[in-house]
Coordinates of N, CA and C in Angstrom, one line a residue:
X1 N 0.8 -1.2 0.0 CA 0.0 0.0 0.0 C 0.9 1.3 0.0
X2 N 0.3 2.3 -0.6 CA 1.0 3.5 -0.7 C 0.4 4.5 0.3
X3 N 1.3 5.4 0.9 CA 0.8 6.4 1.7 C 0.1 7.5 0.8
X4 N -0.6 8.4 1.4 CA -1.2 9.5 0.6 C -0.2 10.2 -0.3
X5 N 0.9 10.6 0.3 CA 2.0 11.3 -0.4 C 2.6 10.5 -1.4
X6 N 2.9 9.2 -1.1 CA 3.5 8.3 -2.1 C 2.6 8.2 -3.3
X7 N 1.3 8.0 -3.1 CA 0.4 7.9 -4.2 C 0.3 9.1 -5.0
X8 N 0.3 10.3 -4.4 CA 0.3 11.6 -5.1 C 1.5 11.7 -6.0
X9 N 2.7 11.3 -5.4 CA 3.9 11.4 -6.2 C 3.9 10.4 -7.3
X10 N 3.4 9.2 -7.1 CA 3.3 8.2 -8.2 C 2.4 8.7 -9.3
X11 N 1.3 9.3 -9.0 CA 0.4 9.8 -10.0 C 1.1 11.0 -10.8
X12 N 1.8 11.8 -10.1 CA 2.5 12.9 -10.7 C 3.6 12.4 -11.7
X13 N 4.3 11.4 -11.2 CA 5.4 10.8 -12.1 C 4.7 10.1 -13.3
X14 N 3.6 9.4 -13.1 CA 2.9 8.7 -14.2 C 2.5 9.7 -15.3
X15 N 1.8 10.8 -14.9 CA 1.3 11.7 -15.9 C 2.5 12.5 -16.5
X16 N 3.5 12.8 -15.8 CA 4.7 13.4 -16.4 C 5.4 12.5 -17.4
X17 N 5.5 11.2 -17.1 CA 6.1 10.2 -18.0 C 5.2 10.1 -19.2
X18 N 3.9 10.1 -19.0 CA 3.0 10.0 -20.2 C 3.1 11.2 -21.1
X19 N 3.2 12.4 -20.5 CA 3.5 13.6 -21.4 C 4.7 13.5 -22.2
X20 N 5.8 13.0 -21.5 CA 7.1 12.8 -22.2 C 7.0 11.7 -23.3
X21 N 6.2 10.7 -23.1 CA 6.0 9.6 -24.1 C 5.3 10.2 -25.3
X22 N 4.2 11.0 -25.0 CA 3.5 11.6 -26.1 C 4.3 12.6 -27.0
X23 N 5.2 13.3 -26.4 CA 6.0 14.2 -27.1 C 6.9 13.6 -28.2
X24 N 7.2 12.3 -28.0 CA 8.1 11.7 -29.0 C 7.4 10.7 -29.9
X25 N 6.1 10.7 -29.9 CA 5.3 9.9 -30.8 C 5.2 10.5 -32.2
X26 N 5.6 9.9 -33.2 CA 5.6 10.5 -34.6 C 4.2 11.0 -35.0
X27 N 3.2 10.2 -34.7 CA 1.8 10.6 -35.1 C 1.3 11.8 -34.3
X28 N 1.9 12.2 -33.3 CA 1.5 13.4 -32.5 C 2.4 14.6 -32.8
X29 N 3.4 14.5 -33.5 CA 4.3 15.6 -33.8 C 3.6 16.6 -34.6
X30 N 4.0 17.9 -34.4 CA 3.5 19.0 -35.2 C 2.1 19.5 -34.7
X31 N 1.6 18.9 -33.7 CA 0.3 19.4 -33.1 C 0.6 20.6 -32.2
X32 N -0.2 21.6 -32.3 CA -0.1 22.8 -31.5 C -0.2 22.4 -30.0
X33 N -1.3 21.7 -29.8 CA -1.5 21.2 -28.4 C -1.7 19.7 -28.6
X34 N -1.1 18.9 -27.7 CA -1.2 17.5 -28.0 C -2.6 16.9 -27.8
X35 N -3.4 17.3 -26.8 CA -4.7 16.8 -26.6 C -5.7 17.9 -26.4
X36 N -6.9 17.7 -27.0 CA -8.0 18.7 -26.8 C -8.6 18.6 -25.4
X37 N -8.9 17.5 -24.9 CA -9.4 17.2 -23.6 C -10.6 18.1 -23.2
X38 N -10.4 19.1 -22.3 CA -11.5 19.9 -21.8 C -11.9 21.0 -22.8
X39 N -11.2 21.2 -23.9 CA -11.4 22.3 -24.8 C -12.1 21.8 -26.1
X40 N -13.2 21.1 -25.9 CA -13.8 20.5 -27.1 C -14.7 21.6 -27.8
X41 N -15.0 22.7 -27.1 CA -15.9 23.7 -27.7 C -17.3 23.2 -27.8
X42 N -17.6 22.1 -27.2 CA -19.0 21.5 -27.2 C -19.4 21.5 -25.7
X43 N -20.4 22.3 -25.3 CA -20.8 22.5 -23.9 C -21.1 21.1 -23.3
X44 N -20.4 20.9 -22.2 CA -20.7 19.7 -21.4 C -20.0 18.4 -21.9
X45 N -19.1 18.5 -22.9 CA -18.5 17.4 -23.4 C -17.0 17.5 -23.3
X46 N -16.3 16.5 -22.7 CA -14.9 16.5 -22.5 C -14.3 15.2 -22.9
X47 N -13.0 15.2 -23.3 CA -12.3 14.0 -23.5 C -11.4 13.8 -22.3
X48 N -11.2 12.5 -21.9 CA -10.5 12.3 -20.6 C -9.7 11.0 -20.7
X49 N -8.6 10.9 -19.9 CA -7.9 9.7 -19.7 C -8.2 9.3 -18.2
X50 N -8.1 8.0 -18.0 CA -8.1 7.5 -16.6 C -7.2 6.3 -16.5
X51 N -6.4 6.3 -15.5 CA -5.5 5.2 -15.3 C -5.8 4.7 -13.8
X52 N -6.1 3.4 -13.7 CA -6.5 2.9 -12.4 C -5.8 1.6 -12.1
X53 N -6.1 1.0 -11.0 CA -5.6 -0.3 -10.7 C -6.3 -1.4 -11.6
X54 N -7.5 -1.0 -12.2 CA -8.2 -1.9 -13.1 C -7.8 -1.8 -14.6
X55 N -7.2 -0.8 -15.0 CA -6.8 -0.6 -16.4 C -6.7 0.8 -16.8
X56 N -6.7 1.0 -18.2 CA -6.6 2.3 -18.8 C -7.9 2.6 -19.5
X57 N -8.3 3.8 -19.5 CA -9.5 4.2 -20.1 C -9.3 5.5 -20.9
X58 N -9.9 5.6 -22.1 CA -9.9 6.7 -22.9 C -11.4 7.1 -23.1
X59 N -11.8 8.3 -22.7 CA -13.2 8.6 -22.4 C -13.7 9.8 -23.2
X60 N -14.9 9.8 -23.7 CA -15.6 10.9 -24.2 C -16.7 11.1 -23.1
X61 N -16.7 12.1 -22.3 CA -17.7 12.2 -21.3 C -18.7 13.4 -21.5
X62 N -19.9 13.1 -21.3 CA -21.0 14.2 -21.3 C -21.4 14.4 -19.9
X63 N -21.1 15.6 -19.4 CA -21.2 15.9 -18.0 C -22.1 17.2 -17.7
X64 N -23.1 17.5 -18.6 CA -24.0 18.6 -18.3 C -24.6 18.4 -16.9
X65 N -24.7 19.5 -16.2 CA -25.3 19.4 -14.8 C -26.8 19.1 -14.9
X66 N -27.4 19.6 -16.0 CA -28.9 19.3 -16.1 C -29.0 18.0 -16.8
X67 N -29.7 17.1 -16.2 CA -29.9 15.7 -16.7 C -30.5 15.7 -18.1
X68 N -31.5 16.5 -18.3 CA -32.2 16.6 -19.6 C -31.2 16.9 -20.7
X69 N -30.3 17.9 -20.5 CA -29.3 18.3 -21.5 C -28.3 17.2 -21.7
X70 N -27.9 16.6 -20.6 CA -26.9 15.5 -20.7 C -27.5 14.4 -21.5
X71 N -28.7 14.0 -21.3 CA -29.3 12.9 -22.1 C -29.5 13.3 -23.5
X72 N -29.9 14.5 -23.7 CA -30.1 15.0 -25.1 C -28.7 14.9 -25.9
X73 N -27.7 15.4 -25.3 CA -26.4 15.3 -25.9 C -25.9 13.9 -26.2
X74 N -26.1 13.0 -25.2 CA -25.8 11.6 -25.4 C -26.6 11.0 -26.6
X75 N -27.8 11.4 -26.7 CA -28.6 10.9 -27.8 C -28.1 11.5 -29.1
X76 N -27.7 12.7 -29.2 CA -27.2 13.3 -30.4 C -25.9 12.6 -30.8
X77 N -25.1 12.2 -29.8 CA -23.9 11.5 -30.1 C -24.2 10.1 -30.7
X78 N -25.3 9.5 -30.3 CA -25.6 8.2 -30.8 C -25.9 8.3 -32.3
X79 N -26.4 9.5 -32.8 CA -26.6 9.7 -34.2 C -25.3 9.5 -35.0
X80 N -24.2 9.8 -34.4 CA -22.9 9.7 -35.0 C -22.1 8.5 -34.6
X81 N -22.8 7.5 -34.1 CA -22.1 6.3 -33.5 C -21.1 5.7 -34.5
X82 N -21.5 5.6 -35.8 CA -20.7 5.0 -36.8 C -19.4 5.8 -37.0
X83 N -19.5 7.1 -37.0 CA -18.3 8.0 -37.1 C -17.4 7.9 -35.9
X84 N -18.0 7.9 -34.7 CA -17.2 7.8 -33.5 C -16.5 6.5 -33.4
X85 N -17.1 5.4 -33.8 CA -16.6 4.1 -33.7 C -15.7 3.7 -34.8
X86 N -15.5 4.5 -35.8 CA -14.6 4.3 -36.9 C -13.2 4.1 -36.3
X87 N -12.5 3.1 -36.8 CA -11.1 2.8 -36.2 C -11.2 2.0 -34.9
X88 N -12.3 1.7 -34.4 CA -12.5 0.9 -33.2 C -13.2 -0.4 -33.6
X89 N -12.5 -1.4 -34.1 CA -13.1 -2.6 -34.6 C -14.0 -3.3 -33.5
X90 N -13.7 -3.2 -32.3 CA -14.5 -3.8 -31.2 C -15.6 -2.8 -30.8
X91 N -15.7 -1.6 -31.3 CA -16.7 -0.7 -31.0 C -16.2 0.1 -29.7
X92 N -17.1 0.9 -29.2 CA -16.9 1.7 -28.0 C -17.9 1.2 -27.0
X93 N -17.7 1.5 -25.7 CA -18.6 1.2 -24.6 C -19.5 2.5 -24.4
X94 N -20.8 2.3 -24.5 CA -21.7 3.5 -24.4 C -22.4 3.3 -23.1
X95 N -22.2 4.2 -22.1 CA -22.8 4.1 -20.8 C -23.5 5.4 -20.5
X96 N -24.8 5.4 -20.6 CA -25.7 6.6 -20.5 C -25.7 7.0 -19.0
X97 N -25.4 6.2 -18.1 CA -25.5 6.6 -16.6 C -24.3 6.0 -15.9
X98 N -23.2 6.7 -16.0 CA -22.0 6.3 -15.3 C -21.9 7.2 -14.0
X99 N -21.7 6.5 -12.9 CA -21.6 7.3 -11.6 C -20.1 7.4 -11.2
X100 N -19.6 8.6 -11.2 CA -18.2 8.8 -10.8 C -18.1 8.5 -9.3
X101 N -16.8 8.4 -8.8 CA -16.5 8.2 -7.4 C -17.1 9.2 -6.5
X102 N -17.3 10.4 -7.1 CA -17.9 11.6 -6.3 C -19.4 11.4 -6.2
X103 N -20.0 10.5 -6.9 CA -21.5 10.3 -6.9 C -22.2 11.0 -8.0
X104 N -21.4 11.9 -8.8 CA -22.0 12.6 -9.9 C -22.3 11.7 -11.0
X105 N -23.5 11.8 -11.6 CA -23.9 11.0 -12.8 C -23.4 11.7 -14.1
X106 N -22.8 11.0 -15.0 CA -22.4 11.5 -16.3 C -22.7 10.4 -17.3
X107 N -22.6 10.7 -18.6 CA -22.7 9.7 -19.6 C -21.3 9.6 -20.2
X108 N -20.9 8.4 -20.5 CA -19.6 8.1 -21.1 C -19.6 7.2 -22.3
X109 N -18.7 7.5 -23.2 CA -18.5 6.7 -24.4 C -17.0 6.5 -24.3
X110 N -16.5 5.2 -24.2 CA -15.1 5.0 -23.9 C -14.6 3.6 -24.5
X111 N -13.3 3.5 -24.4 CA -12.6 2.3 -24.7 C -11.7 2.0 -23.5
X112 N -11.4 0.7 -23.3 CA -10.6 0.4 -22.1 C -9.6 -0.7 -22.4
X113 N -8.6 -0.8 -21.6 CA -7.7 -1.9 -21.6 C -7.6 -2.4 -20.2
X114 N -8.1 -3.5 -19.9 CA -8.2 -4.1 -18.6 C -6.9 -5.0 -18.4
X115 N -6.7 -5.3 -17.1 CA -5.6 -6.3 -16.8 C -4.2 -5.6 -16.6
X116 N -4.2 -4.3 -16.6 CA -3.0 -3.6 -16.3 C -3.2 -2.7 -15.1
X117 N -2.2 -2.5 -14.3 CA -2.4 -1.8 -13.0 C -1.5 -0.6 -13.0
X118 N -2.1 0.5 -12.7 CA -1.4 1.8 -12.6 C -0.3 1.8 -11.6
X119 N -0.4 1.0 -10.5 CA 0.6 0.9 -9.5 C 1.8 0.1 -9.9
X120 N 1.8 -0.7 -10.9 CA 2.9 -1.4 -11.4 C 3.6 -0.6 -12.5
X121 N 4.8 -0.1 -12.2 CA 5.5 0.7 -13.2 C 5.8 -0.1 -14.4
X122 N 5.9 -1.4 -14.3 CA 6.2 -2.3 -15.5 C 5.0 -2.2 -16.5
X123 N 3.8 -1.8 -16.0 CA 2.7 -1.7 -16.9 C 2.6 -0.4 -17.6
X124 N 3.3 0.6 -17.2 CA 3.2 2.0 -17.7 C 3.3 2.1 -19.2
X125 N 4.2 1.3 -19.8 CA 4.4 1.3 -21.2 C 3.1 0.9 -21.9
X126 N 2.4 -0.1 -21.4 CA 1.1 -0.5 -22.0 C 0.1 0.6 -21.8
X127 N 0.1 1.2 -20.6 CA -0.9 2.3 -20.4 C -0.6 3.4 -21.5
X128 N 0.6 3.8 -21.6 CA 1.0 5.0 -22.5 C 0.6 4.7 -23.9
X129 N 1.0 3.5 -24.4 CA 0.7 3.1 -25.8 C -0.8 3.1 -26.0
X130 N -1.5 2.4 -25.2 CA -2.9 2.4 -25.3 C -3.6 3.7 -25.3
X131 N -3.3 4.5 -24.2 CA -4.0 5.8 -24.1 C -3.7 6.8 -25.2
X132 N -2.4 6.9 -25.6 CA -2.1 7.8 -26.7 C -2.7 7.4 -28.0
X133 N -2.6 6.1 -28.4 CA -3.1 5.7 -29.7 C -4.7 5.8 -29.7
X134 N -5.3 5.4 -28.6 CA -6.8 5.4 -28.6 C -7.3 6.8 -28.5
X135 N -6.7 7.7 -27.7 CA -7.2 9.1 -27.7 C -7.0 9.8 -29.0
X136 N -5.9 9.5 -29.7 CA -5.7 10.1 -31.0 C -6.9 9.8 -31.9
X137 N -7.3 8.5 -31.9 CA -8.4 8.1 -32.8 C -9.7 8.7 -32.3
X138 N -10.0 8.6 -31.0 CA -11.3 9.1 -30.5 C -11.4 10.6 -30.7
X139 N -10.3 11.3 -30.4 CA -10.3 12.8 -30.6 C -10.5 13.1 -32.1
X140 N -9.9 12.4 -32.9 CA -10.0 12.7 -34.4 C -11.4 12.5 -34.8
X141 N -12.0 11.4 -34.4 CA -13.4 11.0 -34.8 C -14.4 12.0 -34.2
X142 N -14.2 12.4 -32.9 CA -15.0 13.3 -32.3 C -15.0 14.7 -33.0
X143 N -13.8 15.2 -33.2 CA -13.6 16.5 -33.8 C -14.2 16.6 -35.2
X144 N -14.4 15.4 -35.9 CA -15.0 15.4 -37.2 C -16.5 15.7 -37.1
X145 N -17.1 15.5 -36.0 CA -18.5 15.7 -35.8 C -18.8 16.9 -34.8
X146 N -17.8 17.4 -34.2 CA -18.0 18.4 -33.1 C -18.8 19.6 -33.6
X147 N -18.6 20.1 -34.8 CA -19.3 21.3 -35.3 C -20.8 21.0 -35.4
X148 N -21.2 19.8 -35.6 CA -22.7 19.5 -35.6 C -23.3 19.4 -34.2
X149 N -22.5 19.3 -33.2 CA -23.0 19.2 -31.8 C -23.0 20.6 -31.1
X150 N -22.3 21.6 -31.6 CA -22.2 22.9 -31.0 C -23.6 23.5 -31.0
X151 N -23.9 24.2 -30.0 CA -25.2 24.9 -29.9 C -25.1 26.3 -30.4

């Protein structure tokens, strides 16, 4: 088990190492900003990474505070399911009611790689490879439809 400070330092080292990994990936070179993440310009829609003891996750999250708006945006995203899932032969996981650790309900569309553990440094290479390649695809597919989702 890690102490609170050790876990904080491990997370910091993980994300710094991931950033360094991304900087040297040929398919990410020349981008003004490596990832869009919170700056999708679509209200209530964000792209996220998550690394846990259960695996790696690349996420498109709909987090409108108002449930009606959240559900409406999720439905609008389903109209573009084929575009979003392009390059994902296994498809994506569509979860209309995901409950975060904080108890907040959001909708998520994501891909995952299970069986790797963020606490094992030996797994970090698998995390980095999966997260960078999958976010590149998800972000590209999302940005191709983003203008149709803007209000």
